[in-house]
mmCIF file of C-alpha atoms and ligand atoms in Angstrom:
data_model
loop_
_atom_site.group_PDB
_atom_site.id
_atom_site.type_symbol
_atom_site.label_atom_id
_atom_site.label_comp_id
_atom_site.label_asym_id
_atom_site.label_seq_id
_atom_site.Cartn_x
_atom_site.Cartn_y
_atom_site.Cartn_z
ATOM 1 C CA UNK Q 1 0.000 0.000 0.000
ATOM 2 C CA UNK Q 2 3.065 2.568 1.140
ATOM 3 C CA UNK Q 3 4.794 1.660 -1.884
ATOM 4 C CA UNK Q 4 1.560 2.713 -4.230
ATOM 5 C CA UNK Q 5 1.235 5.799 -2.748
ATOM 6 C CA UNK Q 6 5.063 6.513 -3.166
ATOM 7 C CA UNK Q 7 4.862 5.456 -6.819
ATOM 8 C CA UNK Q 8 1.655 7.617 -7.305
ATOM 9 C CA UNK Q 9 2.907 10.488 -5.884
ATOM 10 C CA UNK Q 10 5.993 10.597 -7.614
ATOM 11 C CA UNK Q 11 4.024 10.007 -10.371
ATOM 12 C CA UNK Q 12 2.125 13.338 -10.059
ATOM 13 C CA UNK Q 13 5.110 14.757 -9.378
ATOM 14 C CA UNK Q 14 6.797 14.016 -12.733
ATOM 15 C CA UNK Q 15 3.484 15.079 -14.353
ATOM 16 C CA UNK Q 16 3.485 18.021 -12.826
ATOM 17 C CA UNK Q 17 6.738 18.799 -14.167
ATOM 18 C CA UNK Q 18 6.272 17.451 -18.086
ATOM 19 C CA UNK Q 19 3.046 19.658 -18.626
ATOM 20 C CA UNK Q 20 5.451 22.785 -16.808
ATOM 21 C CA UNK Q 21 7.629 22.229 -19.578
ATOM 22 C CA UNK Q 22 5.538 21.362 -22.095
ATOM 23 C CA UNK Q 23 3.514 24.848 -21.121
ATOM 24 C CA UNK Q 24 6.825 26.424 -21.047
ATOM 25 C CA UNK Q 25 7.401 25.139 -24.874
ATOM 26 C CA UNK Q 26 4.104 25.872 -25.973
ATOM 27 C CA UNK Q 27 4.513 29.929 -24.682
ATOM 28 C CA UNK Q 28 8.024 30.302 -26.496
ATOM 29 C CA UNK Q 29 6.562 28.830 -29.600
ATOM 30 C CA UNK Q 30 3.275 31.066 -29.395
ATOM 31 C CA UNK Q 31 4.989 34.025 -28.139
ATOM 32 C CA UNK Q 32 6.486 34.826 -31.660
ATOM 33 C CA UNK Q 33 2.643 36.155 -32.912
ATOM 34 C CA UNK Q 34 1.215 36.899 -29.754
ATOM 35 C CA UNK Q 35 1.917 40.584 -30.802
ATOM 36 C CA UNK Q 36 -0.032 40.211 -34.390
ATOM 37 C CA UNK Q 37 -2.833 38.092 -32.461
ATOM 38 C CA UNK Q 38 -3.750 41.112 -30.079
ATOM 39 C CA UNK Q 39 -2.881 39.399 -27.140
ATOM 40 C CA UNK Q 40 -0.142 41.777 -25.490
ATOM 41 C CA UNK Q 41 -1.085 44.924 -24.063
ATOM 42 C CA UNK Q 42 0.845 47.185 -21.468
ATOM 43 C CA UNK Q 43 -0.653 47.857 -18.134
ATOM 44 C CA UNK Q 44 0.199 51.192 -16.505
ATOM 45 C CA UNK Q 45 0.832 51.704 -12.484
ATOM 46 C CA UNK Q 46 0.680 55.034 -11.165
ATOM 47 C CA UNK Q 47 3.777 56.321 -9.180
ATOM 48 C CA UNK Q 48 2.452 58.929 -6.382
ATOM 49 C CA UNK Q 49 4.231 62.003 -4.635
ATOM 50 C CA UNK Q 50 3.682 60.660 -1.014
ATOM 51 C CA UNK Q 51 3.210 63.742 0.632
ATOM 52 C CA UNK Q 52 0.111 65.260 -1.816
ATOM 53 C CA UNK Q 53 -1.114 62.040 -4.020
ATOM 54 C CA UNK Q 54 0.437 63.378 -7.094
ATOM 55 C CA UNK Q 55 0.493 61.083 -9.719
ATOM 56 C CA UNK Q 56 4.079 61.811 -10.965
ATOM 57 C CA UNK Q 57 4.950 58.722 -13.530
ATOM 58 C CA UNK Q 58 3.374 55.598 -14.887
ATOM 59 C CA UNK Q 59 4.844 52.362 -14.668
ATOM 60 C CA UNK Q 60 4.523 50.006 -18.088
ATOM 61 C CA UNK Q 61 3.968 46.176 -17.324
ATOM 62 C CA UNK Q 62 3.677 43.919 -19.811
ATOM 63 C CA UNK Q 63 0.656 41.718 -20.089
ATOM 64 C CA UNK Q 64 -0.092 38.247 -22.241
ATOM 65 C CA UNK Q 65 -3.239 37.103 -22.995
ATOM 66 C CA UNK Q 66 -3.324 33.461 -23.720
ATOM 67 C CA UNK Q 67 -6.181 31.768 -25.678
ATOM 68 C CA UNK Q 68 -5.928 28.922 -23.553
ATOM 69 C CA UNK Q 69 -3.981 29.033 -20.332
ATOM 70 C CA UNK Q 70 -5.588 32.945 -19.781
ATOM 71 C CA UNK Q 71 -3.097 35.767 -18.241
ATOM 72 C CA UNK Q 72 0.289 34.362 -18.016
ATOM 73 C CA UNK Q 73 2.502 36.827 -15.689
ATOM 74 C CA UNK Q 74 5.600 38.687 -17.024
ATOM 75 C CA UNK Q 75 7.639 36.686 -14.446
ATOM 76 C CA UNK Q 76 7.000 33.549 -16.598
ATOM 77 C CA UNK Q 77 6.710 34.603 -19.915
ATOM 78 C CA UNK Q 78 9.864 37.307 -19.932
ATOM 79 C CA UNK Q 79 12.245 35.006 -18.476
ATOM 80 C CA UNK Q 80 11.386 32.472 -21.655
ATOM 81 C CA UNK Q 81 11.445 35.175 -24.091
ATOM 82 C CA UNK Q 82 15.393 35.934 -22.462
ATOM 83 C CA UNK Q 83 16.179 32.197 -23.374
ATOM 84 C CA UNK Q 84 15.020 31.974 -26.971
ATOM 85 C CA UNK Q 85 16.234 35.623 -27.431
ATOM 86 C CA UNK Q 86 12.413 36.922 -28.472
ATOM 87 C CA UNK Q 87 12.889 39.490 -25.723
ATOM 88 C CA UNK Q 88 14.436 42.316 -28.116
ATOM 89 C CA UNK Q 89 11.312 42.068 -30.230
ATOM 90 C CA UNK Q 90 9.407 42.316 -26.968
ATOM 91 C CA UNK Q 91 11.407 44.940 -25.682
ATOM 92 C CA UNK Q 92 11.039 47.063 -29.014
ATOM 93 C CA UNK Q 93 7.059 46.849 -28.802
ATOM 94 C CA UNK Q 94 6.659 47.295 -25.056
ATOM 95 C CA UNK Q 95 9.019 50.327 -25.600
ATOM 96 C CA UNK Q 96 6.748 51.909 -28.509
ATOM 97 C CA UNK Q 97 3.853 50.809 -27.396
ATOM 98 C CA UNK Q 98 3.871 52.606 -23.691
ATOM 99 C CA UNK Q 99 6.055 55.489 -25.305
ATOM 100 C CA UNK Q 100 3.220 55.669 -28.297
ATOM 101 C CA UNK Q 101 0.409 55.765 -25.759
ATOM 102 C CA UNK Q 102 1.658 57.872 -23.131
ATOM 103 C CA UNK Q 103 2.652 60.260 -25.830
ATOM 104 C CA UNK Q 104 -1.130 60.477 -26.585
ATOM 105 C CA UNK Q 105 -1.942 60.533 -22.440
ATOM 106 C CA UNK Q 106 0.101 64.100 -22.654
ATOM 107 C CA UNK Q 107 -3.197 65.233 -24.185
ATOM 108 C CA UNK Q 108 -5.298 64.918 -21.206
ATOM 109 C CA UNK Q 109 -2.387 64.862 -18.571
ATOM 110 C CA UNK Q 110 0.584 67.309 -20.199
ATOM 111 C CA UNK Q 111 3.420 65.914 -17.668
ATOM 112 C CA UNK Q 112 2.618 62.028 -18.527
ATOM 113 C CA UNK Q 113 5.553 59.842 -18.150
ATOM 114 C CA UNK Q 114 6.050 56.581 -18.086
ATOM 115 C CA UNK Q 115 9.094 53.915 -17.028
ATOM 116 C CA UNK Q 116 9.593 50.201 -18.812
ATOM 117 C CA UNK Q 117 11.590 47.771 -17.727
ATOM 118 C CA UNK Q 118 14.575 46.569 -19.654
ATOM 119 C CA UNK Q 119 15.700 43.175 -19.413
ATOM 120 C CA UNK Q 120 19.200 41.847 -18.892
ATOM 121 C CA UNK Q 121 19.720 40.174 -22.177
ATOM 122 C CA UNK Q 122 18.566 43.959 -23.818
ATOM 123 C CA UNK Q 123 20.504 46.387 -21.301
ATOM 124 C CA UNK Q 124 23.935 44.032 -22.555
ATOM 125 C CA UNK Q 125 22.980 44.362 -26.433
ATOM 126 C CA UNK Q 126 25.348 46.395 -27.837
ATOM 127 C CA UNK Q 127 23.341 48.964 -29.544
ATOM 128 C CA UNK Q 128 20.731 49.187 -26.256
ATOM 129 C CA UNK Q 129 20.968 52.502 -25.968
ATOM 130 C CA UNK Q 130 20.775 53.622 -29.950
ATOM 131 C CA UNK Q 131 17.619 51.248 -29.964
ATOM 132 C CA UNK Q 132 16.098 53.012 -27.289
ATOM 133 C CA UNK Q 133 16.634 56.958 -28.684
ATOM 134 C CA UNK Q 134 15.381 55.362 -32.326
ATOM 135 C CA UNK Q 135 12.516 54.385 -30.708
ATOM 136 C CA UNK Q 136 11.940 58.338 -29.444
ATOM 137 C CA UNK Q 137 12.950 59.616 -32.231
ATOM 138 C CA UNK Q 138 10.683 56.876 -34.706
ATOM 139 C CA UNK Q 139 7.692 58.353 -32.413
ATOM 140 C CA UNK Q 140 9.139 61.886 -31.913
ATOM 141 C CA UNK Q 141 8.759 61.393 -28.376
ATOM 142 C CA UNK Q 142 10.883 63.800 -26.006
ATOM 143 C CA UNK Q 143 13.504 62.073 -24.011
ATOM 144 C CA UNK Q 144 12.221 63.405 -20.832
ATOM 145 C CA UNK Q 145 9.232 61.293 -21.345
ATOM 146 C CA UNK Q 146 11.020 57.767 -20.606
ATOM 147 C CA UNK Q 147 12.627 56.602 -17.582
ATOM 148 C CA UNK Q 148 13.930 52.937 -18.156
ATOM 149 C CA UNK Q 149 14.231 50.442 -15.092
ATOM 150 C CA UNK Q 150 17.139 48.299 -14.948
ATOM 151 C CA UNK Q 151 18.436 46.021 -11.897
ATOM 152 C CA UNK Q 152 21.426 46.048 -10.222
ATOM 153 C CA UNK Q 153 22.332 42.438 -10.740
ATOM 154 C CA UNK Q 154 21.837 43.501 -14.864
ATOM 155 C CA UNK Q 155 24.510 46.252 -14.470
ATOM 156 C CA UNK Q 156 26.435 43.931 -12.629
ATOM 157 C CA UNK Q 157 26.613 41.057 -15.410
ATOM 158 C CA UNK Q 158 28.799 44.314 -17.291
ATOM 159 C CA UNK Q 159 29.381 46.932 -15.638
ATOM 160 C CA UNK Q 160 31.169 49.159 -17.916
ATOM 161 C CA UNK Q 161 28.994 48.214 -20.857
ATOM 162 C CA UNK Q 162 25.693 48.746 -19.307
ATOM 163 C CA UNK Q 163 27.231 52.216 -17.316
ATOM 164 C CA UNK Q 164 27.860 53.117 -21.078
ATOM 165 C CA UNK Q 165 24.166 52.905 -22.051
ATOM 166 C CA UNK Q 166 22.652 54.354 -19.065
ATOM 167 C CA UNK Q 167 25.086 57.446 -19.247
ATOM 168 C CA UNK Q 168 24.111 57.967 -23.466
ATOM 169 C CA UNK Q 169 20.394 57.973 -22.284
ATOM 170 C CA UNK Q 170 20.814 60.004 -19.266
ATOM 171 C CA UNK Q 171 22.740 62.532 -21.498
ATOM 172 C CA UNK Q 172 19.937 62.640 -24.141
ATOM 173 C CA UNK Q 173 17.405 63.342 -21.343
ATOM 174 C CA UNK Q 174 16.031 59.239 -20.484
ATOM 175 C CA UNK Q 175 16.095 58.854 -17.057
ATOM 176 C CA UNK Q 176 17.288 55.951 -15.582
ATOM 177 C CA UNK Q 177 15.870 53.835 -12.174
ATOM 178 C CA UNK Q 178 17.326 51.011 -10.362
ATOM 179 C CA UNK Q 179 14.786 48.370 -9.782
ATOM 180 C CA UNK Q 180 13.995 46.013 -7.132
ATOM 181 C CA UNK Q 181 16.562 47.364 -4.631
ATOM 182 C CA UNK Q 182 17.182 45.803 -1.931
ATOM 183 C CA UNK Q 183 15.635 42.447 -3.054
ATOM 184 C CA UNK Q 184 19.150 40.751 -3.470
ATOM 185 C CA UNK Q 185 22.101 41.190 -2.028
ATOM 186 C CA UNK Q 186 21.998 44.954 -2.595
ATOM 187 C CA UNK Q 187 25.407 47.297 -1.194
ATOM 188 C CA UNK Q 188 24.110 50.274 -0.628
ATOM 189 C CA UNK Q 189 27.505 51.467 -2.793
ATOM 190 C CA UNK Q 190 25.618 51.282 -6.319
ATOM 191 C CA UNK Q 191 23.691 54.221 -5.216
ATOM 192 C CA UNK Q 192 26.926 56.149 -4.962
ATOM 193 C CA UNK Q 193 28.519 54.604 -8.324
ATOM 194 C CA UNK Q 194 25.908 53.973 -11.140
ATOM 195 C CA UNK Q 195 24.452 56.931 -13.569
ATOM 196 C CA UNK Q 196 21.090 57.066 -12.064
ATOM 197 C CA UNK Q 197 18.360 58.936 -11.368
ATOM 198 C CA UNK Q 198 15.485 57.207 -9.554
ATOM 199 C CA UNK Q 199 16.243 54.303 -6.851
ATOM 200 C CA UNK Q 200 12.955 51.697 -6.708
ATOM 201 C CA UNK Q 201 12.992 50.022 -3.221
ATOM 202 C CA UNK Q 202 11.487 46.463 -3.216
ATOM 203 C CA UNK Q 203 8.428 44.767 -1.575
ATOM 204 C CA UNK Q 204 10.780 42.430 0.067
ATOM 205 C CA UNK Q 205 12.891 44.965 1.557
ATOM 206 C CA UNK Q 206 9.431 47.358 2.824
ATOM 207 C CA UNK Q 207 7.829 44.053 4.300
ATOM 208 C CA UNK Q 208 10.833 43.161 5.880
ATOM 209 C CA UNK Q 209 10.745 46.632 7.866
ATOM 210 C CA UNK Q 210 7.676 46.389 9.055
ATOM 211 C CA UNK Q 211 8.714 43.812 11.385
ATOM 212 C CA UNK Q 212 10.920 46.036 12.802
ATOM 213 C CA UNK Q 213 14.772 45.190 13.194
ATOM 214 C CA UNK Q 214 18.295 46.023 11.561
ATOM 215 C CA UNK Q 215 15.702 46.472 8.325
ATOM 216 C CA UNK Q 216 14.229 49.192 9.250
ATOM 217 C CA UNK Q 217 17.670 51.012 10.105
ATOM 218 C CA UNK Q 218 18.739 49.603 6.717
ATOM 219 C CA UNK Q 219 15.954 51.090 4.763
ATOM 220 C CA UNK Q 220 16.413 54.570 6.596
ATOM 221 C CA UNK Q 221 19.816 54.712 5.562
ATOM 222 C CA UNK Q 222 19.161 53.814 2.315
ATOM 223 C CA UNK Q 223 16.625 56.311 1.389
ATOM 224 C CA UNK Q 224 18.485 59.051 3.370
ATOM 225 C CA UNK Q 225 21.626 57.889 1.763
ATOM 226 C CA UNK Q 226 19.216 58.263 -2.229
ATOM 227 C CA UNK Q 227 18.014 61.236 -0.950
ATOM 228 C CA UNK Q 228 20.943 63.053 -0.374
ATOM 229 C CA UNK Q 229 22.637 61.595 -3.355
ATOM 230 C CA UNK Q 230 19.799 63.587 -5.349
ATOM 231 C CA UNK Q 231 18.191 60.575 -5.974
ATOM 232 C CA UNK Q 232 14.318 59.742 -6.164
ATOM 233 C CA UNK Q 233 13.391 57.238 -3.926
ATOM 234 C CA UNK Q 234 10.342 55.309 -4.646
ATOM 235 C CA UNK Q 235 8.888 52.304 -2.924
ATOM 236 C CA UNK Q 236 6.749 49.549 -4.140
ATOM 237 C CA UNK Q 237 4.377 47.467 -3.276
ATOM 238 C CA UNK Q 238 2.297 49.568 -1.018
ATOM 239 C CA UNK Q 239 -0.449 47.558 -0.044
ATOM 240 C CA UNK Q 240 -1.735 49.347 2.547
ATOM 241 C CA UNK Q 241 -2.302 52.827 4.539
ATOM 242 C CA UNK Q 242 0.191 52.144 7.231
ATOM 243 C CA UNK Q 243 2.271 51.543 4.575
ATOM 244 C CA UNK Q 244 2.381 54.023 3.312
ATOM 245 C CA UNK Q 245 2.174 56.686 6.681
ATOM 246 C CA UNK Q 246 5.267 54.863 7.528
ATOM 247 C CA UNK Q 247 6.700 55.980 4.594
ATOM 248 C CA UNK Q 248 5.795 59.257 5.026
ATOM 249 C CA UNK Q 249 7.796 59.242 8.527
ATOM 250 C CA UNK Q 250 10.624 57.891 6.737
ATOM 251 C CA UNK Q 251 10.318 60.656 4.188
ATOM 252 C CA UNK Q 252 10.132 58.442 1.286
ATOM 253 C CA UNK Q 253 9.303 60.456 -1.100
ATOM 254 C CA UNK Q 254 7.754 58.416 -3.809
ATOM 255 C CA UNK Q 255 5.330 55.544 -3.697
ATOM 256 C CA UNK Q 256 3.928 52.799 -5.629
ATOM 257 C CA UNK Q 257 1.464 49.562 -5.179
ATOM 258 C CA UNK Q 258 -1.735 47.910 -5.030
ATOM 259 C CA UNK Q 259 -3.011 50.455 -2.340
ATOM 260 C CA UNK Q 260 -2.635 53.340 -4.753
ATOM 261 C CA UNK Q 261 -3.921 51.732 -7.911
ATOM 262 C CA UNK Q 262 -3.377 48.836 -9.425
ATOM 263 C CA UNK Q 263 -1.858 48.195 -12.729
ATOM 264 C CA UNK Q 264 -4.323 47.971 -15.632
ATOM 265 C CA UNK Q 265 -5.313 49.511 -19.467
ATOM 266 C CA UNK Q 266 -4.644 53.320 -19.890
ATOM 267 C CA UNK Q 267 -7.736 54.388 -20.240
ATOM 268 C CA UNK Q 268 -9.139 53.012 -17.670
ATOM 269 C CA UNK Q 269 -6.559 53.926 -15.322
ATOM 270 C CA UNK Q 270 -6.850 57.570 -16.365
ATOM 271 C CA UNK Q 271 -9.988 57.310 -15.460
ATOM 272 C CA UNK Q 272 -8.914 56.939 -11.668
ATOM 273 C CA UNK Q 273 -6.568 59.676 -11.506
ATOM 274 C CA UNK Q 274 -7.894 62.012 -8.077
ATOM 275 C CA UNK Q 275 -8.373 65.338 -8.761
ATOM 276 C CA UNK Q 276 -5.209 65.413 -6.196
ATOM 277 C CA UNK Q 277 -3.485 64.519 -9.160
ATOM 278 C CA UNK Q 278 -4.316 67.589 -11.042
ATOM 279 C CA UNK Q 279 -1.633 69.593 -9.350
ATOM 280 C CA UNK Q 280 1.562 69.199 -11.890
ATOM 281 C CA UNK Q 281 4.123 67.734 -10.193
ATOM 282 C CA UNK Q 282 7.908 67.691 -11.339
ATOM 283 C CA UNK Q 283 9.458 64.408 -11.172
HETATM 284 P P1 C2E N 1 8.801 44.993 -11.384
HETATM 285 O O1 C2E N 1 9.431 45.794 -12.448
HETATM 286 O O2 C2E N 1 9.426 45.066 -10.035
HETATM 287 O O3 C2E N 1 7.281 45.450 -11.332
HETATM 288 C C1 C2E N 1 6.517 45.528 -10.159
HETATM 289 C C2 C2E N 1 5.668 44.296 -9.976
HETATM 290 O O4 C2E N 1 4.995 44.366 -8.713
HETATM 291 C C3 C2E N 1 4.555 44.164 -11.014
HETATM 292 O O5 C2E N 1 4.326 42.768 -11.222
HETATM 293 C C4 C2E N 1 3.365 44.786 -10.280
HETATM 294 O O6 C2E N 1 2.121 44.359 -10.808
HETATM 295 C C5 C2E N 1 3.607 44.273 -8.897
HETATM 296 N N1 C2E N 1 2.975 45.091 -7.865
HETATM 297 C C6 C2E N 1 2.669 46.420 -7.894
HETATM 298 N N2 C2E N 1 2.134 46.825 -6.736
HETATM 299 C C7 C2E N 1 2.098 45.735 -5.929
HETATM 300 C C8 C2E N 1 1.640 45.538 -4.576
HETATM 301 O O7 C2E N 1 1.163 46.434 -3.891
HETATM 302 N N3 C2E N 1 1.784 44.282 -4.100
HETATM 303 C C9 C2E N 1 2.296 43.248 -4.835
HETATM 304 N N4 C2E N 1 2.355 42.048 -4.282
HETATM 305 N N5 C2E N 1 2.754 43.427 -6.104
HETATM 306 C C10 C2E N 1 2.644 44.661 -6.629
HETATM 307 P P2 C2E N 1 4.111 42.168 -12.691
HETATM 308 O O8 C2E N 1 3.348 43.133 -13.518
HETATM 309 O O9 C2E N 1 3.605 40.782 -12.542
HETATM 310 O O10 C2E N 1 5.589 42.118 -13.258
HETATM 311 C C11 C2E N 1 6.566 41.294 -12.671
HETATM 312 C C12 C2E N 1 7.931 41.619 -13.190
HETATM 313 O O11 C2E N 1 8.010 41.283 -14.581
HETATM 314 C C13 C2E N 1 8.277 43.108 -13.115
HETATM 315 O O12 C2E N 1 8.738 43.438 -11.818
HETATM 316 C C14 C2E N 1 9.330 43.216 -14.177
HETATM 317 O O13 C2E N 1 10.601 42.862 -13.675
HETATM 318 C C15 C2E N 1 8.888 42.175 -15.197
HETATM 319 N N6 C2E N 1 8.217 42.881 -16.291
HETATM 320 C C16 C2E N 1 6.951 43.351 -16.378
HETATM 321 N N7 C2E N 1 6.741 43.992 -17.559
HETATM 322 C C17 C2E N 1 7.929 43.929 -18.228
HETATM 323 C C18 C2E N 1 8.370 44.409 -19.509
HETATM 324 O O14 C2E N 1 7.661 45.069 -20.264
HETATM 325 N N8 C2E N 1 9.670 44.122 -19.859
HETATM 326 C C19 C2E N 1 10.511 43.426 -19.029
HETATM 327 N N9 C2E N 1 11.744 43.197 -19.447
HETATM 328 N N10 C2E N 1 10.121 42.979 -17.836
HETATM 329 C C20 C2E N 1 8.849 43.219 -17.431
HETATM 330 MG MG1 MG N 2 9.868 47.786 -12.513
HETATM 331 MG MG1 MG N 3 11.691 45.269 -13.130
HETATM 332 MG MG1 MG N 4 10.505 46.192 -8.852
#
């Protein structure tokens, strides 16, 4: 009987994995036309001024449709696009599409921004950075428009190479934001060293804080250390009003999560935006 349920289970287990692979195969081999089939879009997340609800940029995030298996998160579906090297397609439309319809948000909300994340495989091409000012230029966005979000292990894969990018945006006016700080094994030294312009502190790192701790003293020296660096400091993944008070105490200037708003279609999204939001804020 023991022996059964052993062989069963490991049985399940092995399926389990097949039809993970098999699901992984199936999304690199649809991924190709999921672009011509209308099944990408780009949902926008509102980054707030704490201190008056200011909406002051929008963050794009990619979204996939599948026929069958429904929404299928960026964390599965990017990571596959890396491997099979479909992510600089990707990361051409996700580019032009949130630069193309944030362009057109300027109509109803003239200081519109918006930041995309950039992948490791397309930070380390070697014409990122020309890509990226094409794209502008193809849409004749201003540079200002664009911040693009990049992650400290990224940089670190090549340093010099990716520090070569970021400072040819930064000089044409893109802004650039490090992403998911404090998720890894973060030294507080890349604030100090990379071109940068906006630091992005992580869930992880804002949960971890609420319980108090050497954390909490971390994540006060961090966004002092931002702060006084002339850095923006924005945290994510508020998911609640304490949250986000305790930011305020921390003078964090900049905040971002499901709390706020969460990430979905332009239009509806713009929608949302609190009259709070009318005040033009500079970020
Ligand atoms: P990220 O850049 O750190 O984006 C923030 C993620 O946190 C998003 O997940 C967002 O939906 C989620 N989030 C926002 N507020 C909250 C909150 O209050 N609580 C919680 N639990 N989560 C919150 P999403 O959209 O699933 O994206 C996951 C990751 O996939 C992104 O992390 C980013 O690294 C990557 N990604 C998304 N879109 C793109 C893209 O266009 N290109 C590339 N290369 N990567 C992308
Ligand atoms: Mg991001
Ligand atoms: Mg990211
Ligand atoms: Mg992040």
């Amino acid at each position: 009987q023991h022996a059964l349920d052993h062989h069963e289970h490991l049985g399940l287990f092995t399926e389990t994995l097949l039809r993970r692979s098999q699901e992984a195969h199936l999304l690199e081999t649809q991924l190709p036309g999921a672009a011509a089939r209308g099944e990408l879009f780009v949902a926008y997340q509102p980054v707030i001024e704490v201190n008056t609800g200011a909406w002051v940029t929008l963050e794009a995030l990619l979204r996939w449709t599948h026929p069958v298996f429904g929404p299928v998160s960026p964390a599965t579906f990017v990571p596959i696009a890396e491997r099979s090297g479909q992510i600089y397609a990707l990361g051409d439309w996700v580019l032009r599409a949130a630069v193309r319809e944030v362009l057109q948000a300027r109509a109803l909300w003239p200081q519109a921004r918006v930041n995309v994340n950039v992948s490791p495989a397309q930070l380390l091409m070697p014409d990122f950075a020309a890509r990226v000012l094409a794209a502008l230029d193809a849409l004749q966005a201003p540079a200002e428009l664009l911040t693009v979000e990049v992650t400290e292990s990224t940089v670190m894969q090549n340093v010099s190479l990716a520090c070569t990018h970021l400072r040819r945006l930064r000089e044409a006016g893109v802004r650039v934001a490090l992403d998911d700080f404090g998720s890894g094994h973060s030294s507080l030294g890349v604030l100090t060293e990379l071109p940068l312009d906006v630091v992005k502190l992580d869930r992880s790192f804002l949960r971890a804080t609420l319980t108090g701790s050497r954390q909490a003293a971390l994540l006060h020296g961090a966004i002092r250390l931002a702060t006084d660096l002339g850095l923006r400091v924005v945290a994510e993944g508020v998911e609640d009003q304490a949250m986000l008070e305790r930011l305020r105490e921390l003078q964090c200037t900049y905040a971002q999560g499901y709390h706020i708003a969460r990430p979905q279609p332009l239009a509806t999204l713009l929608a949302l935006r609190p009259p709070g939001a009318e005040i033009q804020r500079e970020f």
